[in-house]
Amino acid sequence: MDADLTSEEENKKMQITIQTKLNKEAAKYLEKAGEYTAKLRGELLCALLKEKKLNELKKTFISERGILARQFNSLHSEVKGIIKSVKELRKINLQDAERRKKALKYTIKKLARSFKKAKERQNREKILFALHHKKRKLRNVENRIEKLKNRGICLGGRKLFKKQFHLEENSYENHQEWREAFRKQRNNRIFFIGSKDEKFGNQNCQMVGNKLKVRVIPALEKEFGSHVDVTVEFSYKQDIIFYALQKKQAMNYRFVRKKENWYLFVTTKYKKVDIITNKNLGAIGVDLNHSHITVAETNRHGNLVHHQKIHTLIQDRTCHQVTATLAEACKQIISRAVKEQKPVAIEKLDFSKKKSNLISSSNTKYKRMISSFAYSKFAALIKSQAMKNGVKIIEVNPAFTSVIGRYKFAHFFGISTHLAASLVIARRAQNFSERFPTRTARCLPVDRHCHVWKPWKAFLKLAVSDRERQVELLFCSRHLPF
């Protein structure tokens, strides 16, 4: 995704899912259809993993398994998604395990050198104890890598599958009781894929008023007839469904059983919202930190006109609590953007590698901060709300935002480093200069042909290496215009 990608371009790809709880009247058919679909899903999964030809599989399933062509397409789309997600997850887990392996090998090598240098018996025993456990962890990681390379796909969940080996610990009286629970878990979903070329956006499920007309699987027609009518009532966003039906958009329907109730999930494209923001009026820079969000608003000249600090305590909270906290903060930011008609600028960050390398870090505070950092969730939430309200999101390169903010703007405006960083983000979205103040630049070698960030890198090294020099340079730049 480009840094200057507009919300309007993303809106073409944006989808929304609306869910509702279904009445008991359709439960009988959904139970039967779920059981039958689960068997076909397993067969198709095995066939696709064996790389059998799709056209031959489609003919076989239609003629021998008693399903329609569009029902097979829905099944194939679902199974293809399962395979793709498992492969992606396996890739991420393997990368994580390889990094852990590399970090453990480095630690073992370091401990081995320390053991050779240690002279006191007590120290040698302590190092030997640590070395033993690091080697044990390394063996476990190596075993995990081998398992990940050969791991298959378990429909119904591997966690529930393993419970059959510990029946008493998991409150199962016998194996038959576990088997029923496992089959129930496997039979808990039915999917119908839609298309904009089909009537009502879907050939197998069609929404007419508050009735959903579901096409019965041919193998079950003797018991249920050709169609089953399901009464559907949406408590929210029903206007989006009516808009999608009116515009003849594709409608995907997914039936999912949770505990004893069935739920309907309708997925379609979100209705198009025109962009109302203009970068020429200014920008709103947002900087996410582990305990708060700082917001800085600029005018068309790049000068600070408003700033805000939103507390977001996400450490030691559940996933849903974190989502609710960040969503509320995003709501405030987008409301301000809509009011001022200014785009929102955020950093383009990826903490996946940093999180996977935590094992090699000895800084407990840093580990806790990175582990609880939910930047990807925050970015997804603010983009989603921005699209719904016609606000443009601009993603900028995060390089040196904190450094430039601290040494160039923090003392000049009398604000914190984090607020100054959000100001830099807003100015960077407006393509304003990030050059050095004159008095600070004179302390560094002159190179007019280098990139503007190169002097900042040299300045950072100089400031960190010499504390007195850092303070001197800091105060050199605080009274200067930018």
Coordinates of C-alpha atoms in Angstrom, one line a residue:
M1 CA 0.0 0.0 0.0
D2 CA 1.4 3.4 -1.0
A3 CA 1.9 6.0 1.7
D4 CA -0.5 8.4 -0.1
L5 CA -3.2 5.8 -0.7
T6 CA -6.6 7.5 -0.4
S7 CA -9.6 6.2 1.5
E8 CA -11.6 6.3 -1.8
E9 CA -9.2 3.8 -3.4
E10 CA -9.4 1.5 -0.3
N11 CA -13.2 1.9 -0.2
K12 CA -13.4 -0.3 -3.4
K13 CA -11.9 -3.2 -1.5
M14 CA -13.7 -2.5 1.8
Q15 CA -16.2 -5.0 3.0
I16 CA -18.6 -5.0 6.0
T17 CA -20.0 -8.0 7.9
I18 CA -23.4 -7.7 9.7
Q19 CA -24.6 -10.4 12.0
T20 CA -27.9 -11.4 13.6
K21 CA -29.3 -14.2 15.7
L22 CA -31.7 -16.6 13.9
N23 CA -34.9 -18.1 15.2
K24 CA -35.2 -21.7 16.0
E25 CA -37.5 -22.4 13.0
A26 CA -34.6 -23.0 10.6
A27 CA -32.3 -24.9 13.1
K28 CA -33.4 -28.3 11.9
Y29 CA -32.4 -27.7 8.3
L30 CA -29.2 -25.9 9.2
E31 CA -28.2 -28.8 11.5
K32 CA -28.7 -31.3 8.6
A33 CA -27.1 -29.1 6.0
G34 CA -24.1 -28.4 8.3
E35 CA -23.5 -32.1 8.9
Y36 CA -23.7 -32.9 5.2
T37 CA -21.6 -29.9 4.2
A38 CA -18.9 -30.8 6.7
K39 CA -18.4 -34.2 5.1
L40 CA -18.1 -32.6 1.7
R41 CA -15.7 -30.0 3.1
G42 CA -13.4 -32.7 4.4
E43 CA -13.5 -34.7 1.1
L44 CA -12.7 -31.6 -0.9
L45 CA -9.9 -30.5 1.4
C46 CA -8.2 -33.9 1.0
A47 CA -8.7 -33.8 -2.8
L48 CA -7.2 -30.3 -3.1
L49 CA -4.2 -31.2 -0.9
K50 CA -3.6 -34.1 -3.2
E51 CA -3.6 -31.5 -6.1
K52 CA -6.5 -33.1 -8.0
K53 CA -7.9 -31.2 -10.9
L54 CA -10.7 -28.8 -10.0
N55 CA -12.9 -29.4 -13.1
E56 CA -12.9 -33.1 -12.4
L57 CA -13.7 -32.6 -8.7
K58 CA -16.6 -30.3 -9.6
K59 CA -18.2 -32.8 -12.0
T60 CA -17.8 -35.6 -9.4
F61 CA -19.3 -33.6 -6.5
I62 CA -22.2 -32.4 -8.6
S63 CA -23.1 -35.9 -10.0
E64 CA -22.2 -38.1 -7.0
R65 CA -22.6 -35.9 -3.9
G66 CA -25.8 -34.2 -4.8
I67 CA -24.9 -30.5 -4.8
L68 CA -25.4 -27.7 -7.2
A69 CA -22.6 -25.9 -9.2
R70 CA -22.8 -22.7 -7.1
Q71 CA -22.9 -24.7 -3.9
F72 CA -19.7 -26.4 -5.0
N73 CA -18.2 -23.0 -5.7
S74 CA -19.0 -21.9 -2.2
L75 CA -17.5 -25.0 -0.7
H76 CA -14.4 -24.6 -2.9
S77 CA -14.0 -20.9 -1.9
E78 CA -14.2 -21.8 1.8
V79 CA -11.8 -24.7 1.6
K80 CA -9.3 -22.6 -0.5
G81 CA -9.5 -19.9 2.2
I82 CA -8.7 -22.5 4.9
I83 CA -5.7 -23.8 3.0
K84 CA -4.4 -20.3 2.4
S85 CA -4.8 -19.2 6.0
V86 CA -3.1 -22.3 7.3
K87 CA -0.1 -21.9 4.9
E88 CA 0.3 -18.2 5.9
L89 CA 0.1 -19.0 9.6
R90 CA 2.6 -21.9 9.2
K91 CA 5.0 -19.5 7.4
I92 CA 4.7 -16.9 10.2
N93 CA 5.2 -19.6 12.9
L94 CA 8.2 -21.0 11.1
Q95 CA 9.8 -17.5 10.8
D96 CA 9.2 -16.9 14.5
A97 CA 10.6 -20.3 15.5
E98 CA 13.7 -19.8 13.3
R99 CA 14.4 -16.4 15.0
R100 CA 14.0 -18.0 18.4
K101 CA 16.4 -20.7 17.3
K102 CA 19.0 -18.2 16.2
A103 CA 18.6 -16.1 19.4
L104 CA 19.0 -19.3 21.6
K105 CA 22.1 -20.4 19.7
Y106 CA 23.7 -16.9 20.2
T107 CA 22.8 -17.0 23.9
I108 CA 24.3 -20.6 24.3
K109 CA 27.5 -19.5 22.6
K110 CA 27.7 -16.5 24.9
L111 CA 27.1 -18.6 28.0
A112 CA 29.7 -21.1 26.8
R113 CA 32.4 -18.4 26.6
S114 CA 31.4 -17.1 30.1
F115 CA 31.7 -20.6 31.5
K116 CA 35.2 -20.9 30.2
K117 CA 36.2 -17.5 31.7
A118 CA 34.5 -18.1 35.1
K119 CA 36.8 -19.2 37.9
E120 CA 34.6 -19.4 41.0
R121 CA 32.7 -22.6 41.5
Q122 CA 29.4 -20.9 42.3
N123 CA 29.4 -18.8 39.1
R124 CA 30.3 -21.8 37.0
E125 CA 27.4 -23.8 38.5
K126 CA 25.0 -20.9 37.8
I127 CA 26.2 -20.6 34.2
L128 CA 26.0 -24.3 33.7
F129 CA 22.4 -24.4 35.0
A130 CA 21.4 -21.6 32.6
L131 CA 23.3 -23.3 29.7
H132 CA 21.4 -26.6 30.3
H133 CA 18.0 -24.9 30.2
K134 CA 18.9 -22.9 27.1
K135 CA 19.9 -26.1 25.3
R136 CA 16.7 -27.7 26.4
K137 CA 14.7 -24.8 25.0
L138 CA 16.7 -25.0 21.8
R139 CA 15.7 -28.7 21.4
N140 CA 12.1 -27.8 21.9
V141 CA 12.2 -25.1 19.3
E142 CA 13.9 -27.5 16.8
N143 CA 11.2 -30.1 17.5
R144 CA 8.6 -27.4 16.9
I145 CA 10.1 -26.5 13.6
E146 CA 10.0 -30.1 12.4
K147 CA 6.3 -30.4 13.5
L148 CA 5.4 -27.2 11.8
K149 CA 6.9 -28.4 8.5
N150 CA 4.8 -31.6 8.6
R151 CA 1.7 -30.3 10.3
G152 CA -1.6 -30.9 8.5
I153 CA -5.1 -29.3 8.7
C154 CA -7.5 -30.4 11.4
L155 CA -11.1 -29.4 10.7
G156 CA -12.8 -28.9 14.0
G157 CA -9.8 -27.6 15.8
R158 CA -6.6 -29.3 16.9
K159 CA -7.2 -28.2 20.5
L160 CA -10.5 -30.1 20.8
F161 CA -9.0 -33.0 18.8
K162 CA -6.3 -33.5 21.4
K163 CA -8.8 -33.6 24.3
Q164 CA -9.8 -37.2 23.3
F165 CA -6.5 -38.3 24.8
H166 CA -7.3 -36.8 28.2
L167 CA -11.1 -37.4 28.6
E168 CA -11.3 -37.1 32.4
E169 CA -9.3 -33.9 32.6
N170 CA -11.7 -32.3 30.0
S171 CA -14.9 -33.5 31.7
Y172 CA -15.8 -36.2 29.1
E173 CA -17.3 -39.4 30.5
N174 CA -16.3 -41.5 27.5
H175 CA -14.9 -41.3 24.0
Q176 CA -18.3 -41.3 22.4
E177 CA -19.2 -38.0 24.2
W178 CA -16.0 -36.4 23.0
R179 CA -16.7 -37.7 19.4
E180 CA -20.2 -36.0 19.4
A181 CA -18.7 -32.7 20.6
F182 CA -16.0 -32.9 18.0
R183 CA -18.5 -33.6 15.2
K184 CA -20.7 -30.8 16.4
Q185 CA -17.8 -28.4 16.2
R186 CA -17.0 -29.6 12.6
N187 CA -20.6 -29.2 11.5
N188 CA -21.1 -25.6 12.8
R189 CA -21.0 -23.6 9.6
I190 CA -22.4 -23.3 6.1
F191 CA -21.2 -20.8 3.5
F192 CA -22.8 -19.4 0.3
I193 CA -20.7 -17.3 -1.9
G194 CA -22.4 -14.5 -3.9
S195 CA -21.8 -12.7 -7.2
K196 CA -23.0 -9.3 -8.5
D197 CA -24.2 -11.1 -11.7
E198 CA -26.7 -13.2 -9.8
K199 CA -30.2 -12.2 -8.7
F200 CA -30.3 -10.5 -5.3
G201 CA -26.5 -10.9 -5.2
N202 CA -26.6 -14.6 -4.5
Q203 CA -28.1 -17.6 -6.2
N204 CA -28.3 -19.9 -3.1
C205 CA -29.5 -17.3 -0.6
Q206 CA -31.8 -14.4 -1.5
M207 CA -33.0 -11.7 0.8
V208 CA -36.6 -10.6 0.1
G209 CA -37.9 -8.2 2.8
N210 CA -37.3 -9.8 6.1
K211 CA -37.2 -13.3 4.6
L212 CA -34.1 -15.2 3.5
K213 CA -34.9 -17.8 0.8
V214 CA -32.2 -20.6 1.1
R215 CA -31.7 -23.1 -1.7
V216 CA -31.7 -26.6 -0.2
I217 CA -28.9 -29.0 -1.1
P218 CA -30.3 -31.4 -3.7
A219 CA -29.4 -34.4 -1.5
L220 CA -31.8 -33.1 1.2
E221 CA -34.7 -32.0 -1.0
K222 CA -36.8 -35.1 -0.2
E223 CA -36.9 -34.0 3.5
F224 CA -37.0 -30.2 3.2
G225 CA -38.2 -29.3 -0.3
S226 CA -36.3 -27.1 -2.8
H227 CA -36.2 -24.0 -0.6
V228 CA -36.3 -23.1 3.1
D229 CA -37.5 -19.6 4.3
V230 CA -35.7 -18.1 7.2
T231 CA -37.0 -15.0 9.1
V232 CA -34.2 -12.5 9.5
E233 CA -34.2 -9.3 11.6
F234 CA -31.2 -7.0 11.8
S235 CA -30.9 -4.7 14.8
Y236 CA -28.3 -2.5 13.1
K237 CA -27.0 -1.4 9.7
Q238 CA -30.0 -2.8 7.7
D239 CA -29.7 0.2 5.4
I240 CA -26.4 -1.1 4.2
I241 CA -27.9 -4.4 3.2
F242 CA -30.8 -2.6 1.4
Y243 CA -28.3 -0.4 -0.4
A244 CA -26.2 -3.4 -1.5
L245 CA -29.3 -5.2 -2.8
Q246 CA -30.4 -2.0 -4.7
K247 CA -27.0 -1.6 -6.3
K248 CA -26.9 -5.4 -7.1
Q249 CA -23.7 -6.0 -5.2
A250 CA -22.5 -9.5 -4.3
M251 CA -23.9 -10.8 -1.0
N252 CA -22.0 -13.6 0.9
Y253 CA -24.0 -15.5 3.6
R254 CA -22.5 -17.5 6.3
F255 CA -24.5 -19.5 8.9
V256 CA -22.6 -20.3 12.1
R257 CA -23.7 -22.2 15.2
K258 CA -22.5 -20.9 18.6
K259 CA -23.4 -23.1 21.5
E260 CA -27.1 -23.9 20.8
N261 CA -28.0 -21.0 18.6
W262 CA -27.5 -20.3 14.9
Y263 CA -26.2 -16.9 13.6
L264 CA -26.3 -15.3 10.2
F265 CA -23.3 -13.3 8.9
V266 CA -23.9 -11.2 5.8
T267 CA -20.8 -9.8 4.0
T268 CA -21.0 -7.2 1.3
K269 CA -19.2 -4.1 0.1
Y270 CA -19.5 -1.0 2.2
K271 CA -21.4 1.8 0.4
K272 CA -19.2 4.4 -1.2
V273 CA -18.5 7.5 0.8
D274 CA -17.0 10.6 -0.9
I275 CA -13.8 12.1 0.6
I276 CA -14.6 15.3 2.5
T277 CA -11.0 16.2 3.7
N278 CA -8.5 18.4 2.0
K279 CA -4.7 18.4 2.7
N280 CA -4.5 22.0 1.7
L281 CA -6.4 23.0 4.9
G282 CA -3.9 21.1 7.1
A283 CA -3.5 17.7 8.6
I284 CA -4.0 15.8 11.9
G285 CA -0.9 13.7 12.9
V286 CA -1.5 10.7 15.2
D287 CA 1.3 9.0 17.2
L288 CA 0.4 5.8 19.1
N289 CA 2.3 5.0 22.3
H290 CA 2.0 2.1 24.7
S291 CA -0.1 4.1 27.2
H292 CA -1.6 7.0 25.2
I293 CA -2.2 8.5 21.8
T294 CA -1.0 12.0 20.9
V295 CA -2.8 14.1 18.3
A296 CA -1.4 17.2 16.7
E297 CA -3.3 19.4 14.2
T298 CA -1.7 21.7 11.8
N299 CA -2.9 24.5 9.5
R300 CA -2.1 24.9 5.8
H301 CA 1.3 26.4 6.7
G302 CA 2.3 23.4 8.9
N303 CA 2.0 25.3 12.1
L304 CA 0.6 23.7 15.3
V305 CA -3.0 24.9 16.0
H306 CA -4.3 22.2 18.3
H307 CA -3.0 19.2 20.2
Q308 CA -4.5 16.5 22.3
K309 CA -3.5 13.5 24.5
I310 CA -5.8 10.5 24.7
H311 CA -5.1 8.0 27.4
T312 CA -5.3 4.3 26.2
L313 CA -4.4 1.9 28.9
I314 CA -4.2 -1.4 27.0
Q315 CA -1.6 -3.3 29.1
D316 CA -2.9 -6.3 31.0
R317 CA -6.3 -6.1 29.3
T318 CA -8.2 -8.5 27.2
C319 CA -8.4 -8.4 23.4
H320 CA -12.0 -7.0 23.5
Q321 CA -11.1 -4.3 26.1
V322 CA -8.1 -3.2 23.9
T323 CA -10.3 -3.0 20.8
A324 CA -13.0 -1.0 22.7
T325 CA -10.4 1.4 24.1
L326 CA -8.7 2.0 20.7
A327 CA -12.0 2.3 18.9
E328 CA -13.2 5.0 21.3
A329 CA -9.9 6.9 20.7
C330 CA -10.2 6.5 16.9
K331 CA -13.8 7.9 17.1
Q332 CA -12.5 11.1 18.8
I333 CA -9.8 11.6 16.2
I334 CA -12.1 11.0 13.2
S335 CA -14.7 13.3 14.6
R336 CA -12.1 16.0 14.8
A337 CA -11.0 15.3 11.2
V338 CA -14.6 15.5 10.0
K339 CA -15.2 18.7 11.8
E340 CA -12.0 20.4 10.5
Q341 CA -12.1 18.6 7.1
K342 CA -8.5 17.6 7.4
P343 CA -6.9 14.2 6.6
V344 CA -5.4 12.0 9.3
A345 CA -1.7 11.1 9.1
I346 CA -0.4 7.9 10.8
E347 CA 2.9 6.0 10.7
K348 CA 3.4 2.9 8.6
L349 CA 4.8 0.6 11.2
D350 CA 5.2 -3.2 11.5
F351 CA 6.1 -4.7 14.9
S352 CA 5.9 -8.4 14.0
K353 CA 9.7 -8.8 13.8
K354 CA 10.3 -6.8 17.0
K355 CA 7.7 -9.0 18.8
S356 CA 9.3 -12.2 17.5
N357 CA 12.8 -11.0 18.7
L358 CA 11.7 -10.4 22.3
I359 CA 13.5 -13.6 23.5
S360 CA 16.9 -12.0 22.7
S361 CA 16.1 -8.9 24.7
S362 CA 16.9 -8.6 28.4
N363 CA 15.0 -5.3 29.0
T364 CA 11.8 -6.4 30.8
K365 CA 10.1 -2.9 30.4
Y366 CA 10.8 -3.0 26.7
K367 CA 9.4 -6.5 26.3
R368 CA 6.2 -5.6 28.1
M369 CA 5.8 -2.4 26.0
I370 CA 6.3 -4.2 22.7
S371 CA 4.1 -7.2 23.7
S372 CA 1.1 -5.0 24.6
F373 CA 1.6 -2.6 21.6
A374 CA -1.4 -3.0 19.3
Y375 CA -0.5 -0.8 16.3
S376 CA -1.9 -3.1 13.6
K377 CA -5.2 -3.2 15.4
F378 CA -5.2 0.6 15.9
A379 CA -4.3 1.2 12.2
A380 CA -7.2 -1.1 11.1
L381 CA -9.7 0.6 13.3
I382 CA -8.8 4.1 12.3
K383 CA -8.8 3.2 8.6
S384 CA -12.2 1.6 9.0
Q385 CA -13.7 4.6 10.7
A386 CA -12.1 7.0 8.3
M387 CA -13.6 5.2 5.3
K388 CA -17.0 5.3 6.8
N389 CA -16.8 9.0 7.4
G390 CA -15.0 10.1 4.1
V391 CA -11.7 10.9 5.8
K392 CA -8.5 10.4 4.0
I393 CA -5.7 8.4 5.8
I394 CA -2.1 9.2 4.8
E395 CA 0.5 6.7 5.9
V396 CA 4.0 8.2 6.3
N397 CA 7.5 6.8 6.8
P398 CA 8.2 6.7 10.6
A399 CA 11.9 7.4 10.2
F400 CA 13.2 9.9 12.8
T401 CA 9.8 11.3 13.8
S402 CA 10.6 11.2 17.5
V403 CA 14.1 12.6 17.0
I404 CA 13.0 15.5 14.8
G405 CA 10.1 16.2 17.2
R406 CA 12.2 16.2 20.3
Y407 CA 15.1 18.4 19.0
K408 CA 13.2 20.7 16.6
F409 CA 9.7 21.2 18.0
A410 CA 9.3 20.1 21.6
H411 CA 11.1 23.0 23.3
F412 CA 10.0 25.5 20.7
F413 CA 6.2 24.8 21.4
G414 CA 6.7 23.7 25.0
I415 CA 5.1 20.3 24.3
S416 CA 6.2 16.7 25.1
T417 CA 8.3 14.6 22.8
H418 CA 5.3 12.4 21.8
L419 CA 3.2 15.4 20.9
A420 CA 6.1 16.8 18.9
A421 CA 6.4 13.4 17.1
S422 CA 2.7 13.6 16.0
L423 CA 3.4 17.2 14.8
V424 CA 6.2 15.8 12.6
I425 CA 3.9 13.1 11.2
A426 CA 1.3 15.8 10.3
R427 CA 3.9 18.0 8.6
R428 CA 5.4 15.0 6.8
A429 CA 2.0 14.2 5.3
Q430 CA 1.9 17.8 4.1
N431 CA 5.4 17.4 2.5
F432 CA 6.9 20.2 4.6
S433 CA 10.6 20.6 5.2
E434 CA 12.5 18.7 8.0
R435 CA 15.8 20.5 7.6
F436 CA 18.1 21.3 10.5
P437 CA 17.8 24.7 12.3
T438 CA 20.8 26.8 11.3
R439 CA 22.6 26.9 14.6
T440 CA 22.4 23.1 15.1
A441 CA 23.4 22.4 11.5
R442 CA 26.6 24.3 11.9
C443 CA 27.8 21.6 14.4
L444 CA 27.8 19.0 11.6
P445 CA 29.7 18.6 8.3
V446 CA 28.2 20.4 5.3
D447 CA 26.7 18.1 2.6
R448 CA 24.1 19.8 0.5
H449 CA 23.5 16.8 -1.8
C450 CA 22.6 14.2 0.9
H451 CA 19.1 13.3 1.9
V452 CA 17.5 15.4 4.7
W453 CA 17.4 12.4 7.1
K454 CA 21.2 11.8 6.8
P455 CA 22.2 14.7 9.1
W456 CA 19.5 13.7 11.6
K457 CA 21.1 10.2 11.8
A458 CA 24.6 11.8 12.3
F459 CA 23.1 14.2 14.9
L460 CA 21.4 11.4 16.8
K461 CA 24.7 9.4 17.1
L462 CA 26.5 12.6 18.3
A463 CA 23.8 13.5 20.8
V464 CA 23.6 10.0 22.3
S465 CA 27.3 9.5 22.6
D466 CA 27.9 12.8 24.5
R467 CA 25.4 14.0 27.1
E468 CA 26.8 17.5 27.5
R469 CA 26.9 17.9 23.7
Q470 CA 23.3 16.6 23.5
V471 CA 22.1 19.3 26.0
E472 CA 24.1 22.0 24.2
L473 CA 22.6 21.1 20.8
L474 CA 19.1 20.8 22.2
F475 CA 19.2 24.4 23.6
C476 CA 20.9 25.6 20.4
S477 CA 17.8 24.7 18.4
R478 CA 14.9 25.6 20.7
H479 CA 14.6 29.4 19.9
L480 CA 15.0 28.9 16.1
P481 CA 12.2 29.2 13.6
F482 CA 11.8 26.2 11.3

